[in-house]
Coordinates of C-alpha atoms (C1' of nucleotides) in Angstrom, one line a residue:
Chain A
M12 CA 13.5 15.4 -34.8
P13 CA 15.3 18.0 -32.6
K14 CA 17.1 16.6 -29.6
P15 CA 15.9 18.2 -26.4
K16 CA 18.3 20.7 -25.0
T17 CA 18.6 19.0 -21.7
L18 CA 21.4 17.4 -19.7
Y19 CA 20.9 13.8 -19.1
P20 CA 20.9 12.4 -15.6
L21 CA 22.8 9.4 -14.5
V22 CA 20.4 6.4 -14.1
V23 CA 21.2 3.7 -11.6
V24 CA 19.2 0.8 -10.2
D25 CA 19.8 -0.4 -6.7
I26 CA 18.4 -3.5 -5.1
A27 CA 17.5 -4.3 -1.5
L28 CA 17.7 -8.1 -1.6
F29 CA 16.2 -9.6 1.5
C30 CA 16.3 -13.0 3.2
V31 CA 15.2 -14.4 6.5
D32 CA 17.3 -16.9 8.5
D33 CA 17.7 -17.7 12.2
N34 CA 19.2 -14.2 12.7
G35 CA 16.1 -12.6 11.4
L36 CA 15.6 -10.3 8.4
N37 CA 18.8 -9.6 6.5
V38 CA 19.7 -7.4 3.5
L39 CA 22.5 -8.0 1.1
L40 CA 25.3 -5.4 1.2
V41 CA 28.3 -4.9 -1.0
K42 CA 31.5 -3.2 0.0
R43 CA 32.3 -0.9 -2.9
S44 CA 35.7 -1.6 -4.5
N45 CA 35.6 1.4 -6.8
E46 CA 35.0 5.1 -6.6
P47 CA 32.7 6.7 -5.8
A48 CA 32.2 5.8 -2.2
Q49 CA 35.0 3.3 -2.3
G50 CA 35.3 1.2 0.8
L51 CA 31.8 2.0 2.0
W52 CA 29.0 -0.5 2.2
S53 CA 26.1 -0.1 -0.3
L54 CA 23.2 -1.9 -1.8
P55 CA 24.1 -3.8 -4.9
G56 CA 23.4 -1.6 -7.9
G57 CA 24.6 -0.6 -11.3
L58 CA 24.1 1.8 -14.2
L59 CA 21.2 1.4 -16.5
Q60 CA 22.4 0.1 -19.9
P61 CA 19.7 1.0 -22.4
E62 CA 21.3 -1.0 -25.2
R63 CA 20.9 -4.1 -23.0
D64 CA 18.0 -3.6 -20.6
R65 CA 14.4 -3.9 -21.7
N66 CA 13.3 -1.7 -18.8
L67 CA 14.4 -0.7 -15.3
E68 CA 13.2 -4.0 -13.8
S69 CA 15.3 -5.9 -16.3
A70 CA 18.3 -3.8 -15.4
A71 CA 17.8 -4.7 -11.8
R72 CA 17.6 -8.4 -12.6
R73 CA 20.7 -8.1 -14.7
V74 CA 22.6 -6.3 -12.0
L75 CA 21.7 -9.1 -9.5
R76 CA 22.7 -11.7 -12.0
E77 CA 26.1 -10.1 -12.9
K78 CA 27.2 -8.8 -9.6
I79 CA 25.7 -11.3 -7.1
G80 CA 25.1 -14.3 -9.3
V81 CA 21.4 -14.8 -8.4
D82 CA 18.2 -14.9 -10.4
V83 CA 15.5 -13.8 -8.1
R84 CA 11.8 -14.8 -8.5
Y85 CA 10.4 -11.8 -6.9
L86 CA 11.5 -8.2 -7.7
S87 CA 9.5 -5.1 -7.5
E88 CA 10.0 -1.3 -7.6
V89 CA 10.0 0.6 -4.4
R90 CA 10.5 4.3 -5.4
S91 CA 13.0 6.6 -6.9
F92 CA 15.7 8.7 -5.3
S93 CA 16.9 11.7 -7.3
G94 CA 18.8 14.9 -7.2
P95 CA 22.1 16.6 -8.0
A96 CA 23.9 15.7 -4.7
R97 CA 23.1 12.1 -3.9
D98 CA 25.9 10.8 -6.2
P99 CA 29.1 12.7 -6.6
R100 CA 29.2 11.9 -10.3
G101 CA 26.3 14.4 -10.9
W102 CA 22.6 14.7 -11.1
S103 CA 21.3 11.1 -10.7
I104 CA 18.2 9.0 -10.5
G105 CA 18.5 5.9 -8.3
M106 CA 15.6 3.5 -8.8
L107 CA 15.2 1.3 -5.8
F108 CA 13.9 -2.2 -6.2
F109 CA 13.4 -4.8 -3.5
A110 CA 13.8 -8.6 -4.0
L111 CA 13.2 -11.6 -1.9
L112 CA 15.4 -14.7 -1.8
P113 CA 14.1 -18.1 -0.6
R114 CA 15.7 -19.3 2.6
D115 CA 17.2 -22.3 0.9
H116 CA 18.9 -20.1 -1.7
I117 CA 20.7 -17.9 0.7
H118 CA 24.0 -19.6 0.3
A119 CA 23.9 -19.5 -3.5
I120 CA 25.2 -16.0 -3.4
V121 CA 28.5 -15.7 -5.2
K122 CA 31.2 -14.9 -2.7
D123 CA 34.2 -14.8 -5.0
S124 CA 33.4 -11.6 -6.8
V125 CA 35.7 -8.6 -6.7
D126 CA 33.3 -6.9 -4.3
Q127 CA 32.9 -8.1 -0.7
V128 CA 29.3 -9.3 -0.3
E129 CA 27.5 -9.9 2.9
W130 CA 24.2 -10.6 4.5
V131 CA 23.6 -8.0 7.2
S132 CA 20.8 -8.1 9.8
V133 CA 18.5 -5.1 9.3
R134 CA 18.8 -4.5 13.1
R135 CA 22.5 -3.9 12.6
I136 CA 22.7 -1.6 9.6
A137 CA 25.6 0.9 10.0
R138 CA 24.8 4.6 9.8
A139 CA 27.5 5.3 7.3
M140 CA 26.6 3.9 4.0
A141 CA 27.4 4.9 0.4
F142 CA 25.1 7.5 -1.2
D143 CA 21.6 7.6 0.3
H144 CA 21.5 3.8 0.7
S145 CA 20.7 4.0 4.4
E146 CA 17.5 5.8 3.5
Q147 CA 16.9 3.4 0.7
I148 CA 17.1 0.4 3.0
D149 CA 14.6 2.1 5.4
A150 CA 12.2 2.6 2.5
A151 CA 12.5 -1.0 1.3
V152 CA 12.1 -2.5 4.8
Q153 CA 9.1 -0.4 5.5
L154 CA 7.5 -1.5 2.2
L155 CA 8.2 -5.1 3.1
R156 CA 6.8 -4.7 6.6
D157 CA 3.7 -2.9 5.3
K158 CA 2.9 -5.8 3.0
V159 CA 3.2 -8.4 5.7
E160 CA 1.3 -6.2 8.1
R161 CA -1.5 -6.1 5.5
R162 CA -1.6 -9.9 5.7
V163 CA 0.3 -10.6 2.5
L164 CA 2.3 -13.8 3.0
P165 CA 6.0 -13.5 2.2
L166 CA 6.0 -16.9 0.5
H167 CA 8.9 -15.8 -1.8
L168 CA 11.2 -16.0 1.3
M169 CA 10.3 -19.6 1.9
P170 CA 11.7 -22.7 0.4
A171 CA 9.5 -24.7 -2.0
E172 CA 8.0 -26.7 1.0
F173 CA 7.7 -25.3 4.4
T174 CA 5.8 -25.7 7.7
L175 CA 3.3 -23.1 9.1
G176 CA 5.7 -22.7 12.0
A177 CA 8.5 -21.7 9.7
L178 CA 6.2 -19.3 7.9
Q179 CA 5.1 -17.7 11.2
K180 CA 8.8 -17.3 12.3
T181 CA 9.5 -15.6 8.9
C182 CA 6.6 -13.1 9.4
E183 CA 7.8 -12.5 13.0
A184 CA 11.3 -11.8 11.8
I185 CA 10.0 -9.2 9.2
L186 CA 7.6 -7.5 11.6
G187 CA 10.0 -7.6 14.6
R188 CA 7.3 -8.8 17.0
P189 CA 5.8 -12.1 18.0
L190 CA 2.5 -13.3 16.5
D191 CA -0.2 -15.4 18.1
K192 CA 0.0 -18.9 16.8
S193 CA -3.7 -19.5 16.9
V194 CA -4.6 -16.3 15.2
F195 CA -1.9 -16.8 12.5
R196 CA -3.2 -20.3 11.7
R197 CA -6.8 -19.3 11.7
R198 CA -6.2 -16.7 9.0
L199 CA -4.3 -19.2 6.9
K200 CA -7.1 -21.7 7.0
G201 CA -9.0 -20.2 4.2
S202 CA -6.1 -18.8 2.2
P203 CA -6.0 -19.8 -1.4
D204 CA -2.2 -19.0 -1.4
L205 CA -1.3 -22.1 0.6
I206 CA -1.6 -25.8 -0.5
A207 CA -1.2 -28.5 2.1
L208 CA 1.1 -31.5 1.2
R209 CA 2.0 -34.6 3.1
V210 CA 3.6 -35.0 6.5
E211 CA 7.1 -34.1 7.5
N212 CA 8.9 -36.7 9.5
T213 CA 12.5 -35.5 9.8
G214 CA 13.7 -36.1 13.3
S215 CA 15.0 -32.6 13.7
A216 CA 11.8 -31.3 15.3
Q217 CA 9.6 -32.8 17.9
R218 CA 6.2 -33.5 16.6
P219 CA 6.0 -33.8 12.8
S220 CA 4.1 -31.1 11.0
L221 CA 2.3 -30.7 7.7
L222 CA 4.2 -29.3 4.8
Y223 CA 2.8 -26.6 2.6
R224 CA 3.7 -25.0 -0.7
A225 CA 2.8 -21.7 -2.3
S226 CA -0.1 -21.8 -4.7
D227 CA 0.8 -21.2 -8.3
G228 CA -1.5 -18.2 -8.7
F229 CA -0.2 -16.4 -5.6
Q230 CA 0.9 -12.8 -5.8
F231 CA 3.1 -10.9 -3.4
Chain B
M11 CA 36.5 10.7 -13.2
P12 CA 35.7 8.7 -16.3
K13 CA 32.2 9.1 -17.8
P14 CA 30.3 5.9 -18.0
K15 CA 30.2 4.4 -21.4
T16 CA 26.4 4.3 -21.5
L17 CA 23.7 5.8 -23.5
Y18 CA 21.5 8.1 -21.5
P19 CA 17.8 7.5 -21.5
L20 CA 15.2 10.2 -22.0
V21 CA 13.6 11.1 -18.6
V22 CA 10.1 12.4 -18.5
V23 CA 7.7 13.1 -15.6
D24 CA 4.0 12.6 -16.1
I25 CA 1.3 13.7 -13.7
A26 CA -2.2 12.2 -13.1
L27 CA -3.9 15.2 -11.6
F28 CA -7.2 14.2 -10.0
C29 CA -10.3 16.1 -8.9
V30 CA -13.8 15.2 -7.8
D31 CA -16.9 17.1 -8.8
D32 CA -20.5 16.2 -9.4
N33 CA -19.5 14.1 -12.4
G34 CA -17.3 11.9 -10.1
L35 CA -13.6 11.4 -10.3
N36 CA -11.8 13.2 -13.1
V37 CA -8.3 13.3 -14.4
L38 CA -6.7 16.2 -16.3
L39 CA -5.8 15.5 -19.9
V40 CA -3.8 17.5 -22.4
K41 CA -4.2 17.4 -26.2
R42 CA -0.6 17.3 -27.5
S43 CA 0.1 20.2 -29.9
N44 CA 3.6 18.9 -30.8
E45 CA 5.2 15.7 -32.0
P46 CA 5.5 13.0 -30.8
A47 CA 1.9 11.8 -30.5
Q48 CA 0.6 15.1 -31.8
G49 CA -3.1 15.5 -31.6
L50 CA -3.5 12.6 -29.1
W51 CA -4.6 13.1 -25.5
S52 CA -2.0 12.6 -22.8
L53 CA -1.3 13.2 -19.2
P54 CA 0.5 16.5 -18.6
G55 CA 4.2 15.8 -18.6
G56 CA 7.5 17.2 -19.5
L57 CA 11.2 16.5 -19.7
L58 CA 13.3 16.5 -16.6
Q59 CA 15.6 19.5 -16.5
P60 CA 18.5 18.6 -14.2
E61 CA 19.8 22.2 -14.2
R62 CA 16.5 23.4 -12.9
D63 CA 14.9 20.6 -10.9
R64 CA 16.0 19.6 -7.4
N65 CA 14.6 16.1 -7.9
L66 CA 11.9 14.3 -9.9
E67 CA 9.1 15.5 -7.6
S68 CA 10.2 19.1 -8.1
A69 CA 10.2 18.4 -11.9
A70 CA 6.6 17.3 -11.6
R71 CA 5.6 20.3 -9.7
R72 CA 7.4 22.6 -12.2
V73 CA 5.6 20.9 -15.1
L74 CA 2.2 21.4 -13.4
R75 CA 3.1 25.0 -12.7
E76 CA 4.4 25.8 -16.2
K77 CA 1.9 23.8 -18.3
I78 CA -1.2 23.9 -16.3
G79 CA -0.7 26.9 -14.0
V80 CA -1.4 25.1 -10.7
D81 CA 0.6 24.6 -7.5
V82 CA -0.7 21.4 -6.0
R83 CA -0.5 20.6 -2.3
Y84 CA -0.4 16.9 -2.6
L85 CA 1.9 15.1 -5.1
S86 CA 3.4 11.7 -4.8
E87 CA 5.2 9.2 -6.9
V88 CA 3.3 6.2 -8.3
R89 CA 5.8 4.2 -10.3
S90 CA 8.1 4.2 -13.3
F91 CA 7.4 3.2 -16.9
S92 CA 10.5 2.5 -19.0
G93 CA 11.8 0.8 -22.1
P94 CA 12.9 1.4 -25.6
A95 CA 9.5 1.5 -27.3
R96 CA 7.2 3.5 -25.1
D97 CA 8.4 6.9 -26.6
P98 CA 9.3 7.2 -30.3
R99 CA 12.2 9.4 -29.4
G100 CA 14.1 6.5 -27.9
W101 CA 14.8 4.6 -24.7
S102 CA 12.9 6.5 -22.0
I103 CA 11.9 6.6 -18.4
G104 CA 8.5 8.0 -17.6
M105 CA 8.1 8.7 -13.9
L106 CA 4.4 8.8 -13.0
F107 CA 3.2 11.1 -10.2
F108 CA -0.3 11.6 -9.0
A109 CA -1.7 14.8 -7.5
L110 CA -4.9 15.9 -5.9
L111 CA -6.7 19.2 -6.5
P112 CA -9.2 20.5 -4.0
R113 CA -12.7 20.9 -5.4
D114 CA -12.7 24.6 -5.1
H115 CA -9.5 24.9 -7.2
I116 CA -10.8 23.0 -10.2
H117 CA -11.6 26.1 -12.2
A118 CA -8.2 27.6 -11.5
I119 CA -6.7 25.6 -14.3
V120 CA -5.2 27.7 -17.0
K121 CA -7.3 27.3 -20.1
D122 CA -5.5 29.6 -22.5
S123 CA -2.3 27.7 -23.0
V124 CA -1.2 26.4 -26.3
D125 CA -2.4 23.0 -25.4
Q126 CA -6.0 22.0 -25.0
V127 CA -6.6 21.0 -21.4
E128 CA -9.6 19.2 -20.1
W129 CA -11.0 17.4 -17.1
V130 CA -12.1 13.9 -18.2
S131 CA -14.2 11.5 -16.1
V132 CA -12.2 8.4 -15.4
R133 CA -15.2 6.4 -16.5
R134 CA -14.8 7.9 -20.0
I135 CA -11.1 7.6 -20.7
A136 CA -10.6 6.9 -24.4
R137 CA -8.6 3.8 -25.4
A138 CA -6.2 5.7 -27.7
M139 CA -3.9 7.8 -25.7
A140 CA -0.4 9.0 -26.3
F141 CA 2.5 6.8 -25.2
D142 CA 1.5 4.3 -22.5
H143 CA -0.6 6.9 -20.7
S144 CA -3.7 4.8 -20.7
E145 CA -1.8 2.3 -18.6
Q146 CA -0.4 5.1 -16.4
I147 CA -3.9 6.3 -15.6
D148 CA -5.0 2.8 -14.6
A149 CA -2.0 2.6 -12.2
A150 CA -2.7 6.0 -10.7
V151 CA -6.4 5.4 -10.3
Q152 CA -5.7 2.1 -8.7
L153 CA -3.3 3.6 -6.2
L154 CA -5.8 6.3 -5.3
R155 CA -8.6 3.7 -4.9
D156 CA -6.4 1.5 -2.7
K157 CA -5.6 4.3 -0.4
V158 CA -9.3 5.3 0.1
E159 CA -10.2 1.6 0.4
R160 CA -7.6 1.4 3.2
R161 CA -9.6 4.1 5.0
V162 CA -7.2 7.0 4.2
L163 CA -9.3 10.1 3.8
P164 CA -8.8 12.0 0.5
L165 CA -8.9 15.4 2.3
H166 CA -6.6 17.0 -0.3
L167 CA -9.6 16.8 -2.7
M168 CA -11.8 18.8 -0.4
P169 CA -12.0 22.5 0.1
A170 CA -10.7 24.0 3.3
E171 CA -14.1 23.5 5.0
F172 CA -16.4 20.8 4.1
T173 CA -19.3 18.6 5.4
L174 CA -19.2 14.9 6.2
G175 CA -21.8 14.4 3.4
A176 CA -19.5 16.0 0.9
L177 CA -16.5 13.9 2.1
Q178 CA -18.6 10.7 1.8
K179 CA -19.7 11.7 -1.8
T180 CA -16.0 12.2 -2.6
C181 CA -15.0 8.8 -1.3
E182 CA -17.9 7.2 -3.2
A183 CA -16.8 8.9 -6.4
I184 CA -13.3 7.5 -6.0
L185 CA -14.4 4.0 -5.1
G186 CA -17.2 3.9 -7.6
R187 CA -19.7 2.4 -5.1
P188 CA -22.0 3.7 -2.4
L189 CA -21.0 3.8 1.2
D190 CA -23.2 3.4 4.3
K191 CA -23.6 6.7 6.0
S192 CA -23.7 5.3 9.5
V193 CA -20.6 3.2 9.0
F194 CA -18.8 6.1 7.3
R195 CA -19.5 8.6 10.1
R196 CA -18.8 6.1 12.9
R197 CA -15.3 5.6 11.6
L198 CA -14.7 9.3 11.3
K199 CA -15.8 9.9 15.0
G200 CA -12.4 9.1 16.5
S201 CA -10.3 10.3 13.6
P202 CA -7.6 12.7 14.5
D203 CA -7.5 13.9 10.9
L204 CA -10.8 15.8 11.1
I205 CA -11.6 18.9 13.2
A206 CA -15.1 20.0 13.7
L207 CA -15.9 23.7 13.2
R208 CA -19.1 25.7 13.6
V209 CA -22.5 25.2 11.8
E210 CA -23.2 25.8 8.1
N211 CA -26.3 27.7 7.4
T212 CA -26.3 28.4 3.7
G213 CA -29.8 27.8 2.3
S214 CA -28.5 25.6 -0.5
A215 CA -29.1 22.4 1.4
Q216 CA -32.0 21.4 3.6
R217 CA -30.8 20.8 7.1
P218 CA -27.6 22.7 8.1
S219 CA -24.6 20.5 8.8
L220 CA -21.4 20.8 10.7
L221 CA -18.4 21.9 8.9
Y222 CA -15.0 20.2 9.3
R223 CA -11.5 20.9 8.2
A224 CA -8.4 18.7 7.8
S225 CA -6.1 18.4 10.8
D226 CA -2.8 20.1 10.3
G227 CA -0.8 16.9 10.9
F228 CA -2.8 14.8 8.6
Q229 CA -1.0 12.6 6.0
F230 CA -2.4 11.2 2.8
Chain C
dA13 C1' -47.2 18.5 4.6
dG14 C1' -43.5 16.8 1.9
dA15 C1' -38.8 16.6 0.2
dA16 C1' -34.3 16.4 1.2
dT17 C1' -30.3 16.1 3.9
dA18 C1' -28.2 15.6 8.7
dG19 C1' -27.3 12.7 12.2
dT20 C1' -28.2 8.6 15.7
dG21 C1' -29.3 3.9 17.4
dT22 C1' -29.3 -0.9 17.2
dC23 C1' -28.9 -5.7 15.7
dT24 C1' -25.9 -9.2 13.9
dG25 C1' -22.0 -11.5 12.0
dT26 C1' -17.2 -11.6 11.5
dC27 C1' -12.8 -11.5 13.1
dA28 C1' -8.7 -10.4 16.0
dG29 C1' -6.4 -11.0 20.4
dA30 C1' -5.5 -13.8 24.3
dC31 C1' -5.0 -17.9 26.4
dA32 C1' -5.9 -22.5 27.6
dG33 C1' -6.0 -27.0 26.2
dT34 C1' -4.9 -31.4 23.6
dA35 C1' -1.7 -34.2 20.4
dT36 C1' 2.5 -36.3 19.0
dC37 C1' 7.1 -36.7 18.3
dG38 C1' 12.4 -37.4 20.4
dC39 C1' 14.9 -38.3 24.3
Chain D
dG5 C1' 7.9 -38.8 32.1
dC6 C1' 9.7 -34.5 30.1
dG7 C1' 10.5 -31.1 26.8
dA8 C1' 9.3 -29.3 22.7
dT9 C1' 6.7 -28.3 18.9
dA10 C1' 2.1 -29.0 16.3
dC11 C1' -2.5 -28.0 16.4
dT12 C1' -7.4 -26.9 18.3
dG13 C1' -11.0 -24.7 21.1
dT14 C1' -13.1 -20.9 23.4
dC15 C1' -14.1 -16.5 25.4
dT16 C1' -14.3 -11.6 24.7
dG17 C1' -14.2 -7.2 22.7
dA18 C1' -13.9 -4.3 18.5
dC19 C1' -15.8 -3.3 14.4
dA20 C1' -18.3 -3.6 9.8
dG21 C1' -22.6 -4.0 7.2
dA22 C1' -27.4 -3.3 7.2
dC23 C1' -31.2 -0.7 8.2
dA24 C1' -34.4 1.8 10.8
dC25 C1' -35.1 5.8 13.2
dT26 C1' -35.2 10.9 14.7
dA27 C1' -33.9 15.9 13.6
dT28 C1' -34.0 20.2 11.1
dT29 C1' -34.1 22.9 7.4
dC30 C1' -36.6 24.7 2.7
dT31 C1' -40.5 25.0 -0.4

DNA sequence: AGAATAGTGTCTGTCAGACAGTATCGC
DNA sequence: GCGATACTGTCTGACAGACACTATTCT
């Protein structure tokens, strides 16, 4: 079979890994220790390795595992970025994924890698980032916001058990605006995605609240 | 700069080109005249040519121009399909786009190319298609349906001037279910995407109806 | 007149937003 | 009691579904 007479582009996967904490919505950034774009902040990413990766999503999971040390439950494609100029190494395809990390896994990020790794609030993203990663973050944040705006619950950002108050705060952090408690809870009443558990009694809060967990069949 | 020690995957763009006519929603299929998958029906597609294409979307537009002979107004990425087995030539990335062709451009498709080209109703897609194109069509149709279900008007499928009845029939063809005329028109009343024109008087229909056109700033 | 399409009016249920009110904890 | 959070109740306006009704053309 004749090989096509075509140059092959560079294929990279980048991941916008999100978490929500008391600071709001954060994305994980990596300070690049190698060329190109050395010293600039970027999304975690890496070259596709066809001999190892089953597909692009597997490549993204491998990159997160190898470079950040996390196995994420939720990971999904956003869109591609491509062209001759976005990477100085040549014509490239950057496939952007976005992933969600539960709040109680935030500190499981490996900090001792060669690269400097940091959670950065999406409200404080610097203009100057490597490649087109600033645009990529915008695209990933918008996709996340659109989903939550369409009433999909970001349960992958929650720990295994959580209160409705915590869930509402998470949604508010993503959307960047307050939600009405009564409206929020009324919608959740009939949701098949939430399962009520027993009562919380930790003295941290004032009045104890019911705990919930995500239903097994729930899809983000 | 050292070249990465990685095999390069094959990069292909495929396009699900849709139109709506009296038969309902159709997608354009091509009977492959070359290996691989010779003789099977497939979506129009082609190899990325980095030396010619500005990005993947440009590649998709070029493929439509060269293989089908159409310049489409609307074209947008759906998602990627990738892996070692989906194309017999090796590890490949297939980027799926979907495009919309106005009803009055349907017959502008070039019929005299080397490949056999045909509009096929989405209700009558054969199981056996080249590569994973059956799955790709499912993904593209679902994205189109989701958009219309979310009340986005598929104005790119309409001719420059059209009636509300024709627009409703187009939406019904996409969704595969009837819509209530009163509800449909009530929603359209305040829409900034539609601009009313003068009266239609062609004797084809019974009572003449107002003509509309898409607003310039409208986004699908 | 009858068929066919264009276009309007109205009733009803559902749901979102807004906001007030009650409940239960720690201190 | 007081502060704080959990949770509920209610009013109102917007809108969707359903369906009936009128209007205007052609044959």
